[in-house]
Phi, psi and omega in degrees: 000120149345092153252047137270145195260132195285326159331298187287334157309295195292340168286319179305306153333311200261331175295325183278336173281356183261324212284320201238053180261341203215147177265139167269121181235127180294157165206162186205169206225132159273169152205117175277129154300151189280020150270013169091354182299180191256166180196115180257132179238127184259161192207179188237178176211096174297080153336036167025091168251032161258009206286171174274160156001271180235177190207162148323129161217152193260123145272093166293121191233115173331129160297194203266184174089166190272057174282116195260170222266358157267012152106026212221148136214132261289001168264029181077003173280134143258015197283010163072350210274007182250304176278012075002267162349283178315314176290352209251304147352289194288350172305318196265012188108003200233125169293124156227141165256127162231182177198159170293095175310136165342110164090034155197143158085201200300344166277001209308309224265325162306312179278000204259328192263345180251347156258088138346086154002285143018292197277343203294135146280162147294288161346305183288014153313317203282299177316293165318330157302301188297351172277303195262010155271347167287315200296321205272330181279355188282285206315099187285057098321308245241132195249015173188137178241094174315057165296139176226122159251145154294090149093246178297308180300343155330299187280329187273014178274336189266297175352264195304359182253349177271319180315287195281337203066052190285146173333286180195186187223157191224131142293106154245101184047053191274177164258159176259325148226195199322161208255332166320286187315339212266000191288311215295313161303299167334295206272003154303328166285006213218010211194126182290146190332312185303315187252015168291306154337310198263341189281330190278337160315306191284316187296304155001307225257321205268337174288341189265011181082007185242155168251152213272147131299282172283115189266127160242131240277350148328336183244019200301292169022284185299290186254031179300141186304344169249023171262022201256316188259354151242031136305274167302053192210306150289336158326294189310345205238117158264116187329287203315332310169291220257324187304289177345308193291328180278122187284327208279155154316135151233146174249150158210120182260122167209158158279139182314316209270016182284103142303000181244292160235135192273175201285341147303358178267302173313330167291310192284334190276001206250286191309338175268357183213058186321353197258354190254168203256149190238126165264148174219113168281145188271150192047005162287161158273185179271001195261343155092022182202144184318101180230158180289166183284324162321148173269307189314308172308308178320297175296342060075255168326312169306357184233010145323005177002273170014282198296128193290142124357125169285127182335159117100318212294325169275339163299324184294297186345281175291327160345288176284325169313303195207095194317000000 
């Protein structure tokens, strides 16, 4: 008698045959920081390896936070989930590059000795991008060139995708509007009333272009002063808004169960731009994987490797890349 149980065999198989679809190529962006040092941001370029003559290839841009570029960062978020993504892609043929955002992944330890807090811009997010999607538009393989940004990347991905004039764009659990208002819910939700009230004064205040003085100190986190002027900075910009200028296809993806941004942020980037396709997934999170609805179970989920991609979520993807 077989004592392999074969289902689970022909699945291992097929997991090791998904596991070797595709070649990892390194790739990288220099930059100087405004205190004038260099900086290097290293990425990965996710490969086909059956691929054809030429192919799609996706750029994938990081949420906020020192979030590196399979999607994980050094305070216990683990979800894995951009790289996760990227394989689940090349499987279907489709190239994606991601990368380690400034202040995050293998530059973490450099930028920490080499940025002023101070000095940080929201742009210069944008500028970064726009470096490797010309490099990825240099590049013939590649017969379309795709931004998809996550969450805070959402937004400099539709920026940095009007600059060059990328193929098209994908909104992954992005906001719809100022990033203030979208803080203002966040920390109503995470915060007792007195001080969500005072937290939400300051984001006012910093959204109106001034910067806070008086912190009370719970909330230094947020509005330590030298995080204040690229706050205002990221302020200055309304998705819904920002959306209009890029002329190209749009997808826009958000989760039912996304506990960071809700499904009314994607409804406003849908209403600013009616011609782009809007999904609103059942059970996803905002990390782009299946959670309860609860938040404390939710949040939760993030520190998870493990847990797979929400059905159908790569398909909506691979779809739009390449109809």
């Amino acid at each position: 008698m077989n004592r392999f149980n074969t289902p689970l065999l022909l699945l291992l198989l097929l997991s090791c045959l998904n596991a070797l679809a595709q070649i990892e190529e390194p790739i990288q962006y220099k930059i100087t920081v405004p205190t004038g040092a260099d900086l290097t941001l290293e990425g990965t370029l996710t490969i086909p390896e059956k691929a054809k003559k030429t192919m799609p290839v996706v750029l994938l841009i990081a949420g906020s936070g020192p979030t590196d570029r399979n999607g994980n960062n050094p305070y216990g978020m683990k979800p894995n989930n951009y790289k996760m993504l990227a394989d689940s892609l090349a499987v279907k043929g489709i190239a994606v590059a991601r990368y380690d955002k400034r202040g995050s992944g293998t530059n973490l330890q450099a930028a920490i000795k080499t940025i002023k807090a101070a000095d940080h811009r929201f742009d210069f997010y944008v500028s970064d991008a726009v470096g490797f999607i010309n490099q990825l538009k240099a590049d013939k393989r590649f017969s379309t060139v795709v931004v998809a940004g996550h969450s805070e990347g959402s937004l400099v991905g539709m920026l940095a995708a009007e600059k060059t004039k990328a193929s098209k764009f994908i909104s992954l659990a992005g906001p719809g509007r100022n990033i203030a208002d979208v803080l203002k819910d966040q920390l109503k939700a995470g915060l007792p009333d007195t001080l969500s009230s005072v937290a939400a004064t300051m984001l006012d205040s910093l959204k109106a272009g001034y910067n806070v003085k008086r912190i009370n100190p719970f909330l230094m986190g947020l509005f330590n002063p030298a995080n204040q002027p690229g706050l205002i900075s990221w302020m200055a910009y309304n998705p819904a808004s920002v959306i209009k200028n890029f002329t190209g296809p749009i997808l826009i993806i958000n989760g039912k169960h996304d506990s960071q941004v809700s499904t009314k942020e994607a409804e406003l980037l849908k209403a600013a731009r009616p011609d782009a396709t809007l999904i609103l997934v059942d059970e996803m999170s905002h990390i782009l994987k299946n959670a309860p609805v609860d938040r404390a179970a939710n949040l939760k989920t993030y520190t998870d490797p493990n847990l797979t991609l929400t059905p159908g979520l790569v398909n909506y993807i691979a779809k739009f890349v390449k109809p």
